[in-house]
Tab-separated table of C-alpha atoms and ligand atoms in Angstrom:
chain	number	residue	atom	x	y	z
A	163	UNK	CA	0.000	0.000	0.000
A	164	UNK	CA	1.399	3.484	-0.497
A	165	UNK	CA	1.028	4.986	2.761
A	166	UNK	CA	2.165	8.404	1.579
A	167	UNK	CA	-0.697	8.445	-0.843
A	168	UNK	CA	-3.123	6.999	1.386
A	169	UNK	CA	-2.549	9.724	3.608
A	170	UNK	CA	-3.514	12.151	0.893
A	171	UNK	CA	-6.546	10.725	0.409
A	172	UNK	CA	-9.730	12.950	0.321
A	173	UNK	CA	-12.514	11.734	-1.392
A	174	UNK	CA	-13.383	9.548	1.674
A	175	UNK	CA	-15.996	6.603	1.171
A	176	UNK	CA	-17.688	6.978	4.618
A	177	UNK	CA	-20.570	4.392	5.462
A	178	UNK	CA	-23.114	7.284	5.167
A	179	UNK	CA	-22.319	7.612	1.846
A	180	UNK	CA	-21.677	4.017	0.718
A	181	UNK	CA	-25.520	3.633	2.242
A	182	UNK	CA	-26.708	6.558	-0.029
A	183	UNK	CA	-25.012	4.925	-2.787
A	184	UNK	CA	-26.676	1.662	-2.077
A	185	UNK	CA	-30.500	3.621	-2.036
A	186	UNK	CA	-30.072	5.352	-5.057
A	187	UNK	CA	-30.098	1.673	-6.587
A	188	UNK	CA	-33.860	1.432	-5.717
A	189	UNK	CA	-35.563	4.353	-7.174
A	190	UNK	CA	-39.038	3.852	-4.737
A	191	UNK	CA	-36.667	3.978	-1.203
A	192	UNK	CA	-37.347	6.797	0.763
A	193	UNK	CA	-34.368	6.757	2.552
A	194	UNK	CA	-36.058	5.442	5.989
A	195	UNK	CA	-32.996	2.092	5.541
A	196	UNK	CA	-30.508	4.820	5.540
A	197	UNK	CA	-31.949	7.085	8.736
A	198	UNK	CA	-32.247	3.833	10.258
A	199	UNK	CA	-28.538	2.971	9.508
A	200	UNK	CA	-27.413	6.020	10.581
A	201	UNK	CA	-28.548	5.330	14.539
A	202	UNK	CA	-27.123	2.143	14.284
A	203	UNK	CA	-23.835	3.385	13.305
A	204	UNK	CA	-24.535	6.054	16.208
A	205	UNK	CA	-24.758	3.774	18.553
A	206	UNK	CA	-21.900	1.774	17.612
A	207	UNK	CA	-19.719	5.009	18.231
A	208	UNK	CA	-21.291	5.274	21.556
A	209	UNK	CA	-20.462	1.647	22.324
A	210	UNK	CA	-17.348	1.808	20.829
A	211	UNK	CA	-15.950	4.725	22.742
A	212	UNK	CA	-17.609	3.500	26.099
A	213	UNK	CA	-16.048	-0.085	25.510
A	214	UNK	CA	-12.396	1.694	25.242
A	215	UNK	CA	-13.300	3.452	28.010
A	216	UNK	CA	-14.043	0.908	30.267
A	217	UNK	CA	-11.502	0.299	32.290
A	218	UNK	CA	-11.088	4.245	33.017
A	219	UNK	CA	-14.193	4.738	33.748
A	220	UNK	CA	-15.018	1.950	35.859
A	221	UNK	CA	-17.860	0.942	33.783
A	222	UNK	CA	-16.925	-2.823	34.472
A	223	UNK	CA	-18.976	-4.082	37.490
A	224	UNK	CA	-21.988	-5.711	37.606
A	225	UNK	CA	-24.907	-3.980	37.444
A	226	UNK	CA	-26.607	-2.225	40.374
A	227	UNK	CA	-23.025	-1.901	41.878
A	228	UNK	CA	-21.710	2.138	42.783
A	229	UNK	CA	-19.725	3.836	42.450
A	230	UNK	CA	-17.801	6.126	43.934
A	231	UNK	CA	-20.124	8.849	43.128
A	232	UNK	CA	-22.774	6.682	44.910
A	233	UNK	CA	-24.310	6.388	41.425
A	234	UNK	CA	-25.522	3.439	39.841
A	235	UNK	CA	-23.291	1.864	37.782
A	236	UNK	CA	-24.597	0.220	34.383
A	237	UNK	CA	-22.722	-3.201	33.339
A	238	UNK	CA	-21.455	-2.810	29.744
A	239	UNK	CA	-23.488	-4.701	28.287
A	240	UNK	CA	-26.456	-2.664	30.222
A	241	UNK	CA	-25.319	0.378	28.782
A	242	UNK	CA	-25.084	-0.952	25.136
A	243	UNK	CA	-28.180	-2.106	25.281
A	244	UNK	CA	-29.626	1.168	26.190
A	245	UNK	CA	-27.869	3.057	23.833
A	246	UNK	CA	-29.154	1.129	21.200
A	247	UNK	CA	-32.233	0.961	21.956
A	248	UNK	CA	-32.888	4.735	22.270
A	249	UNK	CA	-30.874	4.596	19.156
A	250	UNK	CA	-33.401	2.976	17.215
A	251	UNK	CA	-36.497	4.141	18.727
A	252	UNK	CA	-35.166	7.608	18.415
A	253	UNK	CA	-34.691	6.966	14.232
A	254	UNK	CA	-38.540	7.281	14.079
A	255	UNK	CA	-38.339	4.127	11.536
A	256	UNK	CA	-38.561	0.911	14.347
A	257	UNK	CA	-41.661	-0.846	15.177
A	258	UNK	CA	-40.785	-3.980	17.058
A	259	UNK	CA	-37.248	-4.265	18.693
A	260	UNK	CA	-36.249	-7.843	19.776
A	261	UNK	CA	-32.930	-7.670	22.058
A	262	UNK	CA	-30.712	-10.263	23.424
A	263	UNK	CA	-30.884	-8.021	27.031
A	264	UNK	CA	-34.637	-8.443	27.036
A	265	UNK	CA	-36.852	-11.312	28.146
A	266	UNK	CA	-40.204	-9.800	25.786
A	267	UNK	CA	-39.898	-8.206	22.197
A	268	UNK	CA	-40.154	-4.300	22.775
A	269	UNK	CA	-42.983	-2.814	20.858
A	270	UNK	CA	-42.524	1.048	19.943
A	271	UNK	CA	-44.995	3.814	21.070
A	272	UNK	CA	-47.166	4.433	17.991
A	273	UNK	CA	-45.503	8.256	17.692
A	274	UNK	CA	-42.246	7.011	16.422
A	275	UNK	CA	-43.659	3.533	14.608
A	276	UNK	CA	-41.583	2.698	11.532
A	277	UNK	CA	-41.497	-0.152	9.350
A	278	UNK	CA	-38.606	-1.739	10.430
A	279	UNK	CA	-37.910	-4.663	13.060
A	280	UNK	CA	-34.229	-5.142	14.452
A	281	UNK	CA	-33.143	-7.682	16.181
A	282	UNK	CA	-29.648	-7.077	18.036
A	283	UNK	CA	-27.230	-8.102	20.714
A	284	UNK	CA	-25.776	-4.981	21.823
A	285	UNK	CA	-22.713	-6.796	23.155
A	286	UNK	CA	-21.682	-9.992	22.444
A	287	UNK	CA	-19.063	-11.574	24.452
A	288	UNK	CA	-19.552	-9.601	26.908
A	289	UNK	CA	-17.649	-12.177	29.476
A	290	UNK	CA	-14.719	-11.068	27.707
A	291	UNK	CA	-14.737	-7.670	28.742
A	292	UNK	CA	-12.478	-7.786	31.558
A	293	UNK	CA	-9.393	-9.085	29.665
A	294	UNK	CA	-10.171	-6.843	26.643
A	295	UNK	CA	-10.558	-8.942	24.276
A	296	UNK	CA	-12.513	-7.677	21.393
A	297	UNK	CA	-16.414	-7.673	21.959
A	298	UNK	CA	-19.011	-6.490	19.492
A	299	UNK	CA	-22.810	-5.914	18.783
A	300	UNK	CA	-24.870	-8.119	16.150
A	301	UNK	CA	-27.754	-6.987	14.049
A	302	UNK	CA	-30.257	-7.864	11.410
A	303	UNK	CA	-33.227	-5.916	9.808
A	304	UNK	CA	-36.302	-6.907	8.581
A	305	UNK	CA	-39.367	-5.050	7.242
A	306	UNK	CA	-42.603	-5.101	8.135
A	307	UNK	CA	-45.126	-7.320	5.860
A	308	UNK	CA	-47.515	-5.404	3.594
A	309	UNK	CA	-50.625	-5.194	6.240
A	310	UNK	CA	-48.732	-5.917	9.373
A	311	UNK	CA	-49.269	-4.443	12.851
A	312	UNK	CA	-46.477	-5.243	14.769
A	313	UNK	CA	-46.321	-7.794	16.183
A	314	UNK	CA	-43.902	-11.000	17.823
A	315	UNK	CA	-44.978	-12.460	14.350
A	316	UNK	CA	-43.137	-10.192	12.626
A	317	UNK	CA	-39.585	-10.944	13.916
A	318	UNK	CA	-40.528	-14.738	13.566
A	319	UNK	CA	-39.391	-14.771	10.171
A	320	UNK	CA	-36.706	-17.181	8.408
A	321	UNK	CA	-32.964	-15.383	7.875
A	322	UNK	CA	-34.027	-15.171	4.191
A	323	UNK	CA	-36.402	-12.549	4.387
A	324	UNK	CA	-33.370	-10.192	6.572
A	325	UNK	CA	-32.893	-7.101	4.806
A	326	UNK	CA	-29.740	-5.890	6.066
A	327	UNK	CA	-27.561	-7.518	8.595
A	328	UNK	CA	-23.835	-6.340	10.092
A	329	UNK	CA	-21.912	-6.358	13.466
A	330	UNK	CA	-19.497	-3.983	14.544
A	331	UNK	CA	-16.178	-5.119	16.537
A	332	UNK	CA	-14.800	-3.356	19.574
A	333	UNK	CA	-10.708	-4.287	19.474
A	334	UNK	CA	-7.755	-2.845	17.975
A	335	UNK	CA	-9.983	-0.596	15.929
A	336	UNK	CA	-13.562	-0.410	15.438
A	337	UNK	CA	-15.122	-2.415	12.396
A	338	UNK	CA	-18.137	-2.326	11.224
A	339	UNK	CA	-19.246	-4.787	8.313
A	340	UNK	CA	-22.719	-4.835	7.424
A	341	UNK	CA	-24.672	-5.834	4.562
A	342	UNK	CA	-28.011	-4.458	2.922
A	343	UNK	CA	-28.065	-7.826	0.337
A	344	UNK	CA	-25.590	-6.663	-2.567
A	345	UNK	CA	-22.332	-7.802	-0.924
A	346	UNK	CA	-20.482	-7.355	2.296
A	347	UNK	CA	-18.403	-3.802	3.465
A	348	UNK	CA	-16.130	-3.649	6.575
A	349	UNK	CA	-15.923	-0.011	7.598
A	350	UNK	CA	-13.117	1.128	10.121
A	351	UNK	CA	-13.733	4.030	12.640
A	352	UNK	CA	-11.002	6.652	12.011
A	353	UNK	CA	-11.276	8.441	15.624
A	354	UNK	CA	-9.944	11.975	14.392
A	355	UNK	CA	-13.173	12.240	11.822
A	356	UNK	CA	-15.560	10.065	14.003
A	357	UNK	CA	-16.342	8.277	10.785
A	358	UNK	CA	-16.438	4.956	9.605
A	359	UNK	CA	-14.491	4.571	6.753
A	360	UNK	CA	-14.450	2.117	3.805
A	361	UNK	CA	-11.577	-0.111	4.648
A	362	UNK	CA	-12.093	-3.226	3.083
A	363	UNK	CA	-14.900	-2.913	-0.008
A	364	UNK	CA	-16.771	-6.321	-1.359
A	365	UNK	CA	-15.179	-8.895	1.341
A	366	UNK	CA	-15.054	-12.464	-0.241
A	367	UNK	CA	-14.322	-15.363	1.711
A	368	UNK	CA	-11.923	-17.856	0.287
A	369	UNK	CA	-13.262	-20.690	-0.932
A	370	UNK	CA	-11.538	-23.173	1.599
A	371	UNK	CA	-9.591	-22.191	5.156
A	372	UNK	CA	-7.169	-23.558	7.083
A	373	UNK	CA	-8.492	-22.891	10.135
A	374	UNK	CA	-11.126	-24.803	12.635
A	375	UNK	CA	-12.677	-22.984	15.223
A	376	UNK	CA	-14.964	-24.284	18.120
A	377	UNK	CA	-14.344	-24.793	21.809
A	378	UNK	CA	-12.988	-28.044	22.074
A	379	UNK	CA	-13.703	-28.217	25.750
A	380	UNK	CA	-17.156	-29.844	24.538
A	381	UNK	CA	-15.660	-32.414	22.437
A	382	UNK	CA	-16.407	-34.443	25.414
A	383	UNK	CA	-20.445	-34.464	24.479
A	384	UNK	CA	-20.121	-33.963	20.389
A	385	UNK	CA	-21.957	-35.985	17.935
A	386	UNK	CA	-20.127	-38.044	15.461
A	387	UNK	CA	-19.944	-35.524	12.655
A	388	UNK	CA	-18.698	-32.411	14.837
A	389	UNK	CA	-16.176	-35.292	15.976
A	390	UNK	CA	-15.346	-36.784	12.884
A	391	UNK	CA	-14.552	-33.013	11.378
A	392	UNK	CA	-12.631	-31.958	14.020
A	393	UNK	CA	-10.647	-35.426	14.041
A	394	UNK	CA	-10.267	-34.654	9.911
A	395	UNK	CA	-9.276	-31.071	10.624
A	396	UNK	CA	-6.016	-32.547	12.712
A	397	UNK	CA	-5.383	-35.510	11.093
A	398	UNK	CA	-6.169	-35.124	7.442
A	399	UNK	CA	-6.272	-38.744	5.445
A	400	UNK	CA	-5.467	-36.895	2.194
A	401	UNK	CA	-1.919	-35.898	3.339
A	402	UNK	CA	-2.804	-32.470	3.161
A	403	UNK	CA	-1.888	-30.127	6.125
A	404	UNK	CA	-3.562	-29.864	9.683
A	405	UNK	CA	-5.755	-27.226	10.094
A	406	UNK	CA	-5.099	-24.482	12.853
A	407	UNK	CA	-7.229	-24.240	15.601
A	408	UNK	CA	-8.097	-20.248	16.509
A	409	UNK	CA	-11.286	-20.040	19.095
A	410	UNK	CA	-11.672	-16.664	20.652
A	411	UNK	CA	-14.849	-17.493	22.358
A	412	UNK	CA	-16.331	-14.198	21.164
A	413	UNK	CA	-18.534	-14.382	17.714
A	414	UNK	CA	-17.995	-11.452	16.276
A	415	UNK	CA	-14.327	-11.721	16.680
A	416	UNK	CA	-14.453	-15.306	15.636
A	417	UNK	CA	-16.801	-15.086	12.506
A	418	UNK	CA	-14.990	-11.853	11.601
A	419	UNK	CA	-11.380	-13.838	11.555
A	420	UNK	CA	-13.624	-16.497	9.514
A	421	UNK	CA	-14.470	-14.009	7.466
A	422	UNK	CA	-11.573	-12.757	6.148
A	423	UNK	CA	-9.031	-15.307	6.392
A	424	UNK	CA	-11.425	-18.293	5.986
A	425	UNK	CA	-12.326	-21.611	8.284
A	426	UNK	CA	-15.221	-22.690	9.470
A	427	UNK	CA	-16.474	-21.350	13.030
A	428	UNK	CA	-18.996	-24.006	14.806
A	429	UNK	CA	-21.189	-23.869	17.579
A	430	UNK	CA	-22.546	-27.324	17.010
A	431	UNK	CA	-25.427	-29.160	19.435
A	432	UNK	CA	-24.373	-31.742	21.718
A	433	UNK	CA	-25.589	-34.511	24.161
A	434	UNK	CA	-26.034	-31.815	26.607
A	435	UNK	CA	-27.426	-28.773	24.555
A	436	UNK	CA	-28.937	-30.292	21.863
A	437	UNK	CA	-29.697	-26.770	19.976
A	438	UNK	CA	-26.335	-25.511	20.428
A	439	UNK	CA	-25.652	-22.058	22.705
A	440	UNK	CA	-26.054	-19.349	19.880
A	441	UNK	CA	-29.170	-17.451	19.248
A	442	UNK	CA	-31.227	-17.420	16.112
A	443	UNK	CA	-32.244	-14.195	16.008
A	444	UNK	CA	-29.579	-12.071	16.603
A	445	UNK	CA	-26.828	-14.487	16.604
A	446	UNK	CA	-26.842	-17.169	14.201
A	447	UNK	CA	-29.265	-15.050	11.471
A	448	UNK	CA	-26.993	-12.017	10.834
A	449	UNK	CA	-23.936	-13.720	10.536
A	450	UNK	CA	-25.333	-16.373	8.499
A	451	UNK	CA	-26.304	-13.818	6.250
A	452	UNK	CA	-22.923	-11.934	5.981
A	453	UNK	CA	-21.148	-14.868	5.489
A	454	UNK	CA	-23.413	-15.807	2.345
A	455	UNK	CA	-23.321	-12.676	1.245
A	456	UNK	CA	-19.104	-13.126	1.436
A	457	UNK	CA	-19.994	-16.575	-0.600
A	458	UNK	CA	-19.686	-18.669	2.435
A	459	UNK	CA	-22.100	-20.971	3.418
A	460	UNK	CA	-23.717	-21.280	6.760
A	461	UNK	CA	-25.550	-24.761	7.913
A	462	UNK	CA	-27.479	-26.056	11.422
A	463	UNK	CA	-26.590	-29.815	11.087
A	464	UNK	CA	-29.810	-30.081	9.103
A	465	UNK	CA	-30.535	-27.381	6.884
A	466	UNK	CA	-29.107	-23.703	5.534
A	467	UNK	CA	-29.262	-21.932	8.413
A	468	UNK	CA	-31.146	-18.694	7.117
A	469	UNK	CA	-34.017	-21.119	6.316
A	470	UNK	CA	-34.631	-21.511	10.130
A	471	UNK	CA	-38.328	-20.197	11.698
A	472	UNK	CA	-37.760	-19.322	15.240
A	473	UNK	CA	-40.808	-20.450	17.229
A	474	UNK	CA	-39.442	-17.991	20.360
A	475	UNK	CA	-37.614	-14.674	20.169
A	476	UNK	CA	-34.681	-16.036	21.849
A	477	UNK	CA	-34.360	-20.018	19.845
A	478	UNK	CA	-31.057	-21.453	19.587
A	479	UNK	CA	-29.297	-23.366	17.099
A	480	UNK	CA	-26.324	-25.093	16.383
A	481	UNK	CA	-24.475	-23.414	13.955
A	482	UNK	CA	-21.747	-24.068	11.813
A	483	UNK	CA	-20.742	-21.113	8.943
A	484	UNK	CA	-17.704	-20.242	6.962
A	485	UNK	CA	-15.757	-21.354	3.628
A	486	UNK	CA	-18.096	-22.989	1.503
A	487	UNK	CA	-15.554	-26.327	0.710
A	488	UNK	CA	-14.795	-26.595	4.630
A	489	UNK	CA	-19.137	-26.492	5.270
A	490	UNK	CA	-19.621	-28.683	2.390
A	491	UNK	CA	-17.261	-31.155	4.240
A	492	UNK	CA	-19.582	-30.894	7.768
A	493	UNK	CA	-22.644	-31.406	5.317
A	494	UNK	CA	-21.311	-34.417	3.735
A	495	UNK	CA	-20.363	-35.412	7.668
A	496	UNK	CA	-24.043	-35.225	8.306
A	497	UNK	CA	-26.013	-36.620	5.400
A	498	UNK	CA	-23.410	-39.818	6.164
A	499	UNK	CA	-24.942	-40.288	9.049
A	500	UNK	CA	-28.567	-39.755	8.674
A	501	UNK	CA	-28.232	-42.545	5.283
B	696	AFP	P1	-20.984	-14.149	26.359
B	696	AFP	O1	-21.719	-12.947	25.794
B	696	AFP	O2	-21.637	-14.736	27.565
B	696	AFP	O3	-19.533	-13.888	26.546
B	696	AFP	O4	-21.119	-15.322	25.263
B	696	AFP	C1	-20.514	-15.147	24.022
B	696	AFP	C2	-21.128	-16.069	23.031
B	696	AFP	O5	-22.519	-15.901	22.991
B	696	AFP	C3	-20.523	-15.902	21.642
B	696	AFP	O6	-20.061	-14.625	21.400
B	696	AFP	C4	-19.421	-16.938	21.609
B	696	AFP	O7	-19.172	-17.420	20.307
B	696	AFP	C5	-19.920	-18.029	22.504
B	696	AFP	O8	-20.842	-17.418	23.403
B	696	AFP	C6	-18.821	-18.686	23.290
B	696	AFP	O9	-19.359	-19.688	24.073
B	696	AFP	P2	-18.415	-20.700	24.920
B	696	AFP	O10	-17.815	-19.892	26.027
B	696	AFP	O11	-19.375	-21.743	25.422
B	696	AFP	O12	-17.397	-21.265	23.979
């Protein structure tokens, strides 16, 4: 890269803009996607810059704690969650609101109604905080059907009908990647403008990977396929190389990783949680659709993940997403077994 020139640069691709870009390919939109992007990325600021904060501040605790102030102090992952949710009510484009922090959907007042559902975790990975290893927040969109009032219904829908999905990572630097269905942008915040720039334009993931990533602590209660990949993954019969194993224990990180560099990242159901740990919604949904929109695949142990109906707001599933050659493989594993 020429650094010198890169400096120079000044026709900056911020996210605004690459959204605005994206809307002016539908002639009808009214720009209430964008608005409703715009919060999003709001909030992720706010997260962002209370994450790095965290330690200063003394925002790490658990919640209902004080501080030294004698007020209240809100958990991380408390915090996020209220930022984004005044985030999106505040847009004026929301209608029913389904986060990981909350037991029941949230339905909002009928002044600021909009047409959109979100479902979100405001901060996933949250038991990471302490050591500082990079968190994030997951998101997906849907729109309302033609008619609709708003209601749990209307975030019971299969992946496939997601409009936009994205997460944005709190590490090294801030990333954003999101998708509205024509491809998948990672944005980087650049602290002195307090925008998110385009850093890396129409991520593909490679084909194949050479890395596995799952905690292996559970191997203990796998089924055979999870096992027999895993056991393939170290000792390949082909005579090709072992896989590397890379497990953050923090999705975003780990499907971001996946993402770029390629692998498959599993969450897979055992004897003892049969549906896996990962959430359908805001969990297993959004990343399922970035990582198809990359060209990856994304599979449950019995069908393409984004094909899914959640029966509850907050449904597991096992999950296992990434290079499309290294999920063919688990597929193959699986339709073995059920011959
Ligand atoms: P926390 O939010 O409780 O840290 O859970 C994170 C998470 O939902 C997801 O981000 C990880 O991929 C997964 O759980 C890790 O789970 P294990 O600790 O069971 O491996």
């Amino acid at each position: 890269m020429d650094h010198a020139a890169d400096a120079m640069r000044t026709d900056l691709m911020t996210i605004t803009r690459h959204v605005l870009n994206e809307q002016s390919r539908f002639p009808e939109a009214r720009g209430d996607l964008t608005i409703l992007l715009n919060n999003i990325v709001l909030g992720c600021k706010f997260v962002c810059s209370s994450v790095s904060k965290a330690g200063l501040a003394k925002l790490i605790g658990l919640a209902g704690e004080t501080n030294v102030q004698g007020e209240e102090q809100k958990k991380l992952d408390v915090l996020s969650n209220h930022v984004f949710i005044n985030a999106l009510v505040s847009s004026g484009r929301t209608n029913v609101l389904v986060s990981e922090e909350n037991e029941e959907a949230i339905f909002v007042e009928s002044s600021k109604r909009g047409r959109y559902c979100v479902v979100f975790d405001p901060l996933d990975g949250s038991s990471n905080i302490d050591c500082g290893v990079s968190i994030g927040t997951i998101f997906g969109i849907y729109m309302l059907k033609e008619g609709a009032s708003g209601t749990v219904e209307d975030v019971l829908q299969p992946g496939t009908a997601m409009l936009a999905a994205g997460y944005c990572m709190y590490g090294s630097s801030c990333t954003l990647v999101l998708s509205t269905g024509a491809g998948v942008n990672g944005f980087t915040l650049d602290p002195s403008l307090g925008e998110f720039i385009l850093t890396h334009p129409n991520i593909k993931i490679p084909k194949k990977g050479k890395i596995y990533s799952v905690n292996e602590g559970n191997a203990k209660h796998w089924d055979g396929p999870t096992t027999k990949y895993v056991e393939n993954a170290k000792f390949p019969k082909d005579g090709s190389s072992p896989k590397s194993l890379r497990y953050i224990g923090s999705m975003v990180a780990d499907v971001h990783r996946t993402l770029l560099y390629g692998g498959i990242f599993m969450y897979p159901g055992d004897k003892k949680s049969p549906k896996g740990k990962l959430r359908v919604l805001y969990e297993v949904f959004p990343m399922s659709f970035l990582v198809e929109q990359a060209g990856g695949q994304s599979f449950t142990g019995k069908q393409r993940a984004l094909e899914l109906v959640p029966a509850h707001i907050h449904d597991r599933s096992p999950i296992f997403l990434g290079s499309s050659d290294d999920v063919e493989e688990i597929k193959a594993l699986y339709a073995a077994e059920s011959a």
